[in-house]
mmCIF file of C-alpha atoms in Angstrom:
data_model
loop_
_atom_site.group_PDB
_atom_site.id
_atom_site.type_symbol
_atom_site.label_atom_id
_atom_site.label_comp_id
_atom_site.label_asym_id
_atom_site.label_seq_id
_atom_site.Cartn_x
_atom_site.Cartn_y
_atom_site.Cartn_z
ATOM 1 C CA MET B 1 86.010 -46.008 -61.131
ATOM 2 C CA VAL B 2 85.140 -44.548 -64.664
ATOM 3 C CA GLN B 3 83.992 -48.242 -65.847
ATOM 4 C CA SER B 4 81.935 -48.438 -62.407
ATOM 5 C CA PHE B 5 80.175 -45.029 -63.481
ATOM 6 C CA ASN B 6 79.543 -46.012 -66.707
ATOM 7 C CA PHE B 7 77.690 -49.184 -65.283
ATOM 8 C CA THR B 8 75.560 -47.672 -63.351
ATOM 9 C CA PHE B 9 74.926 -44.838 -65.871
ATOM 10 C CA LYS B 10 73.088 -46.979 -67.622
ATOM 11 C CA ALA B 11 72.027 -49.675 -65.385
ATOM 12 C CA LEU B 12 70.166 -46.161 -63.732
ATOM 13 C CA LYS B 13 69.554 -44.577 -67.957
ATOM 14 C CA ASN B 14 67.912 -48.105 -68.773
ATOM 15 C CA THR B 15 65.883 -48.626 -65.482
ATOM 16 C CA LYS B 16 61.722 -48.427 -66.853
ATOM 17 C CA GLY B 17 60.425 -45.359 -64.939
ATOM 18 C CA PHE B 18 64.026 -44.394 -63.836
ATOM 19 C CA ILE B 19 64.262 -41.026 -65.596
ATOM 20 C CA VAL B 20 60.479 -39.808 -65.216
ATOM 21 C CA SER B 21 60.955 -40.707 -60.847
ATOM 22 C CA MET B 22 64.031 -39.735 -59.905
ATOM 23 C CA ILE B 23 64.426 -36.307 -62.203
ATOM 24 C CA ILE B 24 61.653 -35.255 -64.269
ATOM 25 C CA MET B 25 58.656 -35.637 -61.409
ATOM 26 C CA PRO B 26 61.777 -34.693 -58.468
ATOM 27 C CA ILE B 27 62.458 -31.018 -61.434
ATOM 28 C CA PHE B 28 57.812 -30.378 -61.444
ATOM 29 C CA MET B 29 57.988 -30.796 -57.797
ATOM 30 C CA ILE B 30 60.242 -29.191 -56.822
ATOM 31 C CA LEU B 31 59.037 -26.398 -59.678
ATOM 32 C CA LEU B 32 55.022 -26.698 -58.539
ATOM 33 C CA VAL B 33 57.051 -25.798 -54.390
ATOM 34 C CA SER B 34 58.890 -22.674 -55.075
ATOM 35 C CA ILE B 35 56.789 -21.031 -58.076
ATOM 36 C CA THR B 36 54.006 -21.124 -54.557
ATOM 37 C CA LEU B 37 56.254 -20.659 -51.741
ATOM 38 C CA ALA B 38 58.138 -17.379 -53.673
ATOM 39 C CA TYR B 39 55.371 -15.690 -54.066
ATOM 40 C CA SER B 40 54.573 -16.035 -50.970
ATOM 41 C CA LYS B 41 56.004 -13.266 -49.246
ATOM 42 C CA VAL B 42 53.643 -10.286 -50.751
ATOM 43 C CA PRO B 43 50.485 -9.281 -49.416
ATOM 44 C CA THR B 44 47.729 -9.418 -52.290
ATOM 45 C CA VAL B 45 45.100 -6.236 -52.442
ATOM 46 C CA ALA B 46 42.292 -6.764 -55.152
ATOM 47 C CA TYR B 47 40.679 -3.479 -56.824
ATOM 48 C CA ILE B 48 37.916 -2.520 -58.370
ATOM 49 C CA GLY B 49 37.489 0.134 -60.718
ATOM 50 C CA GLU B 50 40.040 -0.022 -64.687
ATOM 51 C CA LYS B 51 43.291 1.254 -62.302
ATOM 52 C CA ALA B 52 45.074 -0.467 -60.067
ATOM 53 C CA PRO B 53 47.131 2.514 -57.614
ATOM 54 C CA ASN B 54 51.374 1.889 -57.607
ATOM 55 C CA VAL B 55 51.706 0.928 -54.408
ATOM 56 C CA THR B 56 55.327 -0.939 -53.882
ATOM 57 C CA ASN B 57 55.682 -4.675 -52.870
ATOM 58 C CA ILE B 58 52.417 -5.150 -52.480
ATOM 59 C CA LYS B 59 50.320 -6.980 -55.851
ATOM 60 C CA MET B 60 47.198 -5.854 -57.322
ATOM 61 C CA MET B 61 44.907 -8.171 -58.588
ATOM 62 C CA LYS B 62 41.783 -6.896 -60.694
ATOM 63 C CA ILE B 63 38.693 -9.020 -59.049
ATOM 64 C CA GLU B 64 34.605 -7.930 -60.177
ATOM 65 C CA GLU B 65 32.438 -6.219 -58.281
ATOM 66 C CA LYS B 66 30.385 -9.211 -57.231
ATOM 67 C CA GLU B 67 33.534 -10.882 -55.929
ATOM 68 C CA LYS B 68 34.438 -8.840 -52.996
ATOM 69 C CA ASP B 69 33.044 -10.654 -50.515
ATOM 70 C CA TYR B 70 34.606 -13.488 -51.545
ATOM 71 C CA PHE B 71 37.742 -12.318 -51.819
ATOM 72 C CA LEU B 72 37.903 -11.098 -48.175
ATOM 73 C CA GLY B 73 35.747 -14.219 -46.977
ATOM 74 C CA ILE B 74 38.184 -17.215 -48.360
ATOM 75 C CA SER B 75 40.508 -15.256 -46.101
ATOM 76 C CA GLN B 76 42.945 -14.484 -49.684
ATOM 77 C CA GLY B 77 43.116 -11.184 -48.451
ATOM 78 C CA THR B 78 42.481 -8.827 -46.483
ATOM 79 C CA LEU B 79 41.884 -5.255 -47.976
ATOM 80 C CA VAL B 80 39.982 -4.859 -51.416
ATOM 81 C CA ILE B 81 40.191 -0.930 -52.672
ATOM 82 C CA LYS B 82 37.703 0.658 -55.197
ATOM 83 C CA THR B 83 39.871 3.397 -57.869
ATOM 84 C CA ASN B 84 38.287 5.622 -59.859
ATOM 85 C CA SER B 85 40.239 6.055 -63.461
ATOM 86 C CA GLU B 86 43.099 6.938 -62.449
ATOM 87 C CA GLY B 87 43.639 4.762 -59.862
ATOM 88 C CA GLU B 88 42.752 6.976 -56.878
ATOM 89 C CA VAL B 89 41.297 4.906 -54.097
ATOM 90 C CA GLU B 90 37.192 5.909 -54.096
ATOM 91 C CA LYS B 91 36.135 3.503 -50.643
ATOM 92 C CA TYR B 92 38.131 1.425 -48.585
ATOM 93 C CA TYR B 93 36.842 -2.855 -48.148
ATOM 94 C CA SER B 94 38.675 -5.409 -45.252
ATOM 95 C CA SER B 95 38.530 -8.189 -43.550
ATOM 96 C CA ILE B 96 39.953 -6.181 -40.445
ATOM 97 C CA GLU B 97 39.974 -3.622 -38.197
ATOM 98 C CA ASN B 98 43.619 -1.263 -37.995
ATOM 99 C CA ASN B 99 43.852 -2.748 -41.693
ATOM 100 C CA PRO B 100 48.163 -1.732 -42.074
ATOM 101 C CA LEU B 101 47.828 -2.209 -46.481
ATOM 102 C CA ILE B 102 45.749 1.070 -45.897
ATOM 103 C CA PRO B 103 48.624 3.096 -44.946
ATOM 104 C CA LEU B 104 50.882 2.210 -47.332
ATOM 105 C CA ILE B 105 48.212 2.563 -49.902
ATOM 106 C CA GLU B 106 47.446 5.917 -48.757
ATOM 107 C CA ASN B 107 51.041 7.482 -48.424
ATOM 108 C CA ALA B 108 52.239 5.482 -51.453
ATOM 109 C CA ASP B 109 53.733 8.037 -54.169
ATOM 110 C CA LYS B 110 52.351 8.366 -57.047
ATOM 111 C CA ASN B 111 54.699 8.574 -59.563
ATOM 112 C CA THR B 112 55.979 4.986 -58.687
ATOM 113 C CA LYS B 113 56.290 3.293 -60.987
ATOM 114 C CA ALA B 114 53.940 -0.276 -61.636
ATOM 115 C CA PHE B 115 54.992 -3.110 -59.121
ATOM 116 C CA THR B 116 56.943 -6.399 -60.299
ATOM 117 C CA GLU B 117 56.640 -8.460 -58.702
ATOM 118 C CA ARG B 118 59.585 -11.129 -58.777
ATOM 119 C CA PRO B 119 59.781 -14.396 -56.731
ATOM 120 C CA ASN B 120 61.875 -14.963 -54.282
ATOM 121 C CA ILE B 121 64.398 -17.474 -53.937
ATOM 122 C CA ASN B 122 64.642 -17.074 -50.807
ATOM 123 C CA TYR B 123 61.487 -18.826 -49.942
ATOM 124 C CA SER B 124 61.898 -22.149 -51.797
ATOM 125 C CA ILE B 125 65.294 -23.339 -51.647
ATOM 126 C CA GLY B 126 64.719 -25.949 -48.329
ATOM 127 C CA THR B 127 62.859 -27.345 -50.628
ATOM 128 C CA MET B 128 65.760 -27.995 -53.465
ATOM 129 C CA LEU B 129 68.244 -28.155 -50.957
ATOM 130 C CA PHE B 130 66.700 -31.026 -48.717
ATOM 131 C CA LYS B 131 66.143 -32.757 -52.088
ATOM 132 C CA LEU B 132 69.443 -33.138 -52.854
ATOM 133 C CA LEU B 133 70.755 -33.380 -49.246
ATOM 134 C CA THR B 134 68.703 -36.725 -49.726
ATOM 135 C CA ALA B 135 69.586 -37.927 -53.032
ATOM 136 C CA ALA B 136 72.243 -40.384 -52.215
ATOM 137 C CA GLY B 137 69.923 -43.054 -50.783
ATOM 138 C CA LEU B 138 69.411 -44.295 -54.484
ATOM 139 C CA LEU B 139 73.204 -44.937 -53.731
ATOM 140 C CA ALA B 140 72.921 -45.714 -50.464
ATOM 141 C CA THR B 141 69.553 -49.023 -52.226
ATOM 142 C CA VAL B 142 72.309 -49.883 -54.660
ATOM 143 C CA LEU B 143 75.072 -50.274 -52.442
ATOM 144 C CA ILE B 144 72.873 -53.065 -49.719
ATOM 145 C CA GLN B 145 71.719 -54.734 -52.547
ATOM 146 C CA GLU B 146 74.654 -55.585 -54.090
ATOM 147 C CA LYS B 147 76.110 -56.512 -50.420
ATOM 148 C CA GLY B 148 72.777 -58.427 -50.101
ATOM 149 C CA ASN B 149 73.299 -60.419 -53.465
ATOM 150 C CA GLY B 150 77.234 -60.425 -52.952
ATOM 151 C CA ILE B 151 78.567 -58.066 -55.319
ATOM 152 C CA ILE B 152 80.839 -56.179 -52.548
ATOM 153 C CA LEU B 153 82.121 -58.977 -52.307
ATOM 154 C CA ARG B 154 83.508 -60.081 -56.034
ATOM 155 C CA VAL B 155 84.121 -56.596 -56.329
ATOM 156 C CA LYS B 156 86.501 -56.404 -53.223
ATOM 157 C CA ASN B 157 87.974 -60.016 -54.187
ATOM 158 C CA SER B 158 88.968 -58.642 -57.421
ATOM 159 C CA LYS B 159 91.928 -56.830 -58.704
ATOM 160 C CA THR B 160 89.471 -53.377 -58.661
ATOM 161 C CA LYS B 161 89.486 -51.166 -55.328
ATOM 162 C CA LEU B 162 86.356 -51.494 -53.790
ATOM 163 C CA SER B 163 86.451 -47.604 -52.749
ATOM 164 C CA THR B 164 87.115 -46.474 -56.356
ATOM 165 C CA TYR B 165 84.227 -48.556 -57.552
ATOM 166 C CA ILE B 166 81.612 -47.195 -55.421
ATOM 167 C CA LEU B 167 83.659 -43.310 -56.521
ATOM 168 C CA GLY B 168 82.509 -44.331 -59.610
ATOM 169 C CA LYS B 169 78.634 -45.024 -58.308
ATOM 170 C CA SER B 170 79.165 -42.549 -56.505
ATOM 171 C CA LEU B 171 80.447 -39.821 -59.507
ATOM 172 C CA ALA B 172 76.835 -41.380 -61.658
ATOM 173 C CA ILE B 173 74.104 -40.337 -59.504
ATOM 174 C CA MET B 174 75.352 -36.881 -58.527
ATOM 175 C CA PHE B 175 76.387 -37.048 -62.223
ATOM 176 C CA VAL B 176 72.573 -37.589 -62.433
ATOM 177 C CA TYR B 177 71.083 -35.805 -59.883
ATOM 178 C CA GLU B 178 73.561 -32.801 -61.571
ATOM 179 C CA ILE B 179 71.339 -33.252 -64.405
ATOM 180 C CA ALA B 180 68.401 -32.640 -62.273
ATOM 181 C CA THR B 181 69.745 -29.165 -60.813
ATOM 182 C CA LEU B 182 71.255 -27.449 -63.987
ATOM 183 C CA ALA B 183 67.821 -27.519 -65.232
ATOM 184 C CA ILE B 184 65.999 -26.668 -62.530
ATOM 185 C CA LEU B 185 68.653 -23.544 -62.150
ATOM 186 C CA MET B 186 68.026 -23.065 -65.840
ATOM 187 C CA PHE B 187 64.467 -22.150 -65.022
ATOM 188 C CA TYR B 188 65.898 -20.316 -61.824
ATOM 189 C CA LYS B 189 66.989 -18.142 -64.236
ATOM 190 C CA PHE B 190 64.933 -17.405 -66.898
ATOM 191 C CA ALA B 191 61.738 -16.991 -64.915
ATOM 192 C CA ASN B 192 63.380 -14.551 -63.710
ATOM 193 C CA TYR B 193 63.583 -15.373 -59.830
ATOM 194 C CA ASP B 194 65.229 -12.669 -57.243
ATOM 195 C CA PHE B 195 68.393 -14.473 -56.320
ATOM 196 C CA GLY B 196 69.022 -11.763 -53.198
ATOM 197 C CA LYS B 197 72.347 -11.368 -52.726
ATOM 198 C CA SER B 198 73.172 -14.796 -54.188
ATOM 199 C CA ASN B 199 73.442 -15.886 -58.514
ATOM 200 C CA VAL B 200 73.451 -18.757 -60.249
ATOM 201 C CA VAL B 201 76.895 -19.747 -59.437
ATOM 202 C CA ASP B 202 76.508 -19.911 -55.719
ATOM 203 C CA LEU B 203 73.591 -21.901 -56.067
ATOM 204 C CA GLY B 204 75.343 -24.213 -58.717
ATOM 205 C CA ILE B 205 78.234 -24.631 -55.701
ATOM 206 C CA ILE B 206 75.571 -24.704 -52.267
ATOM 207 C CA PHE B 207 73.791 -27.558 -55.113
ATOM 208 C CA THR B 208 76.754 -29.438 -55.559
ATOM 209 C CA ILE B 209 78.174 -29.532 -52.220
ATOM 210 C CA ALA B 210 75.242 -30.463 -50.924
ATOM 211 C CA LEU B 211 75.290 -33.286 -53.715
ATOM 212 C CA LEU B 212 78.753 -34.146 -51.544
ATOM 213 C CA ILE B 213 77.015 -33.794 -48.129
ATOM 214 C CA SER B 214 74.703 -36.728 -48.837
ATOM 215 C CA THR B 215 76.688 -38.580 -51.172
ATOM 216 C CA GLY B 216 79.096 -39.738 -47.634
ATOM 217 C CA ILE B 217 75.849 -39.822 -45.626
ATOM 218 C CA TYR B 218 74.336 -42.605 -47.071
ATOM 219 C CA ILE B 219 77.702 -44.434 -47.733
ATOM 220 C CA PHE B 220 77.947 -44.510 -44.300
ATOM 221 C CA VAL B 221 74.234 -46.120 -43.697
ATOM 222 C CA ALA B 222 75.317 -48.794 -46.240
ATOM 223 C CA GLY B 223 77.720 -49.871 -44.327
ATOM 224 C CA LEU B 224 75.902 -49.729 -41.635
ATOM 225 C CA ILE B 225 72.181 -51.435 -42.421
ATOM 226 C CA LYS B 226 71.047 -54.287 -44.887
ATOM 227 C CA ASN B 227 68.010 -54.023 -45.446
ATOM 228 C CA GLU B 228 67.131 -51.221 -47.351
ATOM 229 C CA GLY B 229 63.874 -49.823 -46.405
ATOM 230 C CA LEU B 230 65.554 -48.619 -43.241
ATOM 231 C CA ILE B 231 66.866 -45.654 -45.826
ATOM 232 C CA TRP B 232 63.174 -43.626 -46.694
ATOM 233 C CA GLY B 233 63.219 -43.923 -42.194
ATOM 234 C CA ILE B 234 65.943 -41.598 -42.150
ATOM 235 C CA SER B 235 65.487 -39.291 -44.429
ATOM 236 C CA SER B 236 62.141 -38.987 -43.359
ATOM 237 C CA GLY B 237 61.740 -39.465 -39.679
ATOM 238 C CA ILE B 238 65.897 -37.690 -39.180
ATOM 239 C CA ILE B 239 66.955 -35.351 -42.406
ATOM 240 C CA PHE B 240 63.366 -34.118 -42.511
ATOM 241 C CA PRO B 241 62.380 -32.992 -39.312
ATOM 242 C CA LEU B 242 66.275 -30.913 -39.286
ATOM 243 C CA GLY B 243 65.069 -29.796 -42.397
ATOM 244 C CA ILE B 244 61.208 -29.025 -41.224
ATOM 245 C CA CYS B 245 64.074 -26.500 -38.425
ATOM 246 C CA SER B 246 65.805 -25.534 -40.557
ATOM 247 C CA GLY B 247 63.159 -23.730 -43.340
ATOM 248 C CA ILE B 248 62.679 -25.851 -45.852
ATOM 249 C CA LEU B 249 59.191 -25.511 -44.970
ATOM 250 C CA PHE B 250 58.719 -21.200 -44.076
ATOM 251 C CA PRO B 251 61.183 -19.153 -43.805
ATOM 252 C CA ILE B 252 63.454 -19.194 -41.532
ATOM 253 C CA GLU B 253 63.949 -15.981 -39.542
ATOM 254 C CA TYR B 254 60.449 -16.044 -38.921
ATOM 255 C CA MET B 255 60.358 -19.842 -37.192
ATOM 256 C CA PRO B 256 60.901 -19.854 -33.772
ATOM 257 C CA GLU B 257 63.874 -19.732 -31.987
ATOM 258 C CA TRP B 258 63.390 -23.737 -29.928
ATOM 259 C CA MET B 259 63.744 -24.414 -33.681
ATOM 260 C CA LYS B 260 67.040 -22.524 -34.846
ATOM 261 C CA ALA B 261 68.395 -23.872 -31.804
ATOM 262 C CA ILE B 262 68.461 -27.633 -33.571
ATOM 263 C CA ALA B 263 69.002 -25.644 -36.878
ATOM 264 C CA HIS B 264 72.196 -25.187 -36.219
ATOM 265 C CA ILE B 265 73.576 -28.651 -36.090
ATOM 266 C CA SER B 266 71.992 -28.712 -39.825
ATOM 267 C CA PRO B 267 73.805 -29.317 -42.773
ATOM 268 C CA LEU B 268 70.626 -27.573 -44.460
ATOM 269 C CA TYR B 269 70.855 -24.294 -41.997
ATOM 270 C CA TYR B 270 74.190 -23.565 -43.351
ATOM 271 C CA LEU B 271 73.552 -24.413 -47.314
ATOM 272 C CA GLN B 272 70.043 -22.815 -47.522
ATOM 273 C CA ILE B 273 71.806 -19.828 -45.188
ATOM 274 C CA SER B 274 74.994 -19.293 -47.637
ATOM 275 C CA VAL B 275 72.097 -18.959 -50.794
ATOM 276 C CA ILE B 276 69.881 -15.901 -48.340
ATOM 277 C CA ASN B 277 73.341 -14.369 -47.191
ATOM 278 C CA GLY B 278 75.551 -14.462 -50.806
ATOM 279 C CA LYS B 279 77.886 -15.814 -49.132
ATOM 280 C CA ILE B 280 79.388 -18.467 -48.384
ATOM 281 C CA GLU B 281 79.350 -20.100 -44.587
ATOM 282 C CA VAL B 282 83.678 -21.299 -45.370
ATOM 283 C CA LEU B 283 84.234 -23.453 -41.699
ATOM 284 C CA PRO B 284 80.423 -24.977 -41.189
ATOM 285 C CA ILE B 285 80.694 -26.316 -45.025
ATOM 286 C CA CYS B 286 84.166 -27.453 -44.966
ATOM 287 C CA PHE B 287 83.956 -29.048 -41.658
ATOM 288 C CA MET B 288 80.194 -30.696 -43.239
ATOM 289 C CA LEU B 289 82.844 -32.059 -46.398
ATOM 290 C CA MET B 290 85.040 -33.728 -43.834
ATOM 291 C CA ALA B 291 82.909 -34.944 -42.065
ATOM 292 C CA SER B 292 81.444 -36.599 -44.770
ATOM 293 C CA PHE B 293 84.377 -37.369 -46.755
ATOM 294 C CA LEU B 294 84.803 -39.187 -43.280
ATOM 295 C CA LEU B 295 81.514 -40.687 -42.604
ATOM 296 C CA THR B 296 81.975 -41.944 -46.757
ATOM 297 C CA MET B 297 85.938 -43.616 -45.255
ATOM 298 C CA VAL B 298 83.816 -45.539 -42.436
ATOM 299 C CA GLY B 299 81.159 -46.386 -44.912
ATOM 300 C CA ILE B 300 83.558 -48.172 -47.864
ATOM 301 C CA LYS B 301 85.345 -50.209 -44.191
ATOM 302 C CA GLN B 302 82.321 -51.057 -43.193
ATOM 303 C CA LEU B 303 80.902 -52.400 -46.319
ATOM 304 C CA ALA B 304 84.793 -54.159 -47.347
ATOM 305 C CA LYS B 305 83.273 -56.075 -44.037
ATOM 306 C CA GLN B 306 80.824 -57.802 -45.491
ATOM 307 C CA GLU B 307 81.264 -61.975 -46.083
#
């Protein structure tokens, strides 16, 4: 197992473009999406003047008076206010009737401290979990290629147990993704993300569980198919739609009920709910880990049948 781990890790590290495509770019993508989605919960109000009023849970954006129509016209916001030197509102400019933001500003406590916005982890966690749940697609690709060129057969005929060989490869690929995950967790921490009811340790556990589930799924897939090109179809045609229903693209609490019903058969749903609630969904996750283990055993048996 140790030799399989070392050899696989060295092979991955020496593969041209691997570090960039499998570690650096996914980190960059996830952080970019994370930053973009993390602020989607907070409405933005533009103000014209020297000082913005202190209003809880509203982001204030300073603009020039000539930019007022542009701000309201591009749907970046629905309200512009004009303030005096004390931050008191002198005039409202709204692009909609009965703007619900106006009462919030009118009833704001003037002694409230200025609102400091923090990105919320709940609005970006789905993207991260989807990436991790499909991470072992790389492992499946390697196993299918080795099945095709006879390496699996040679391993089976040697003194090395096939299960040990595959476990070593799995750990090597998981190790690579754990490095990427650690980098993202560090970013979340030092960028002062709002973890809600969770913390960095909770996220680390959930991310590792996602990798374990992914490993079982894709070892099973590798045992069934002969064309590694089908892996992309499985990831995008099955796991991605389940991810959409589980909150990968927008917060799950805003989804219609029929999407939530579909989400209940997806591992992404329970992993994401665990992060949002700050409490690991023990029974569903234990069931998923057991299912992942069984899929791993079945996948290894299928690989062992190859002649």
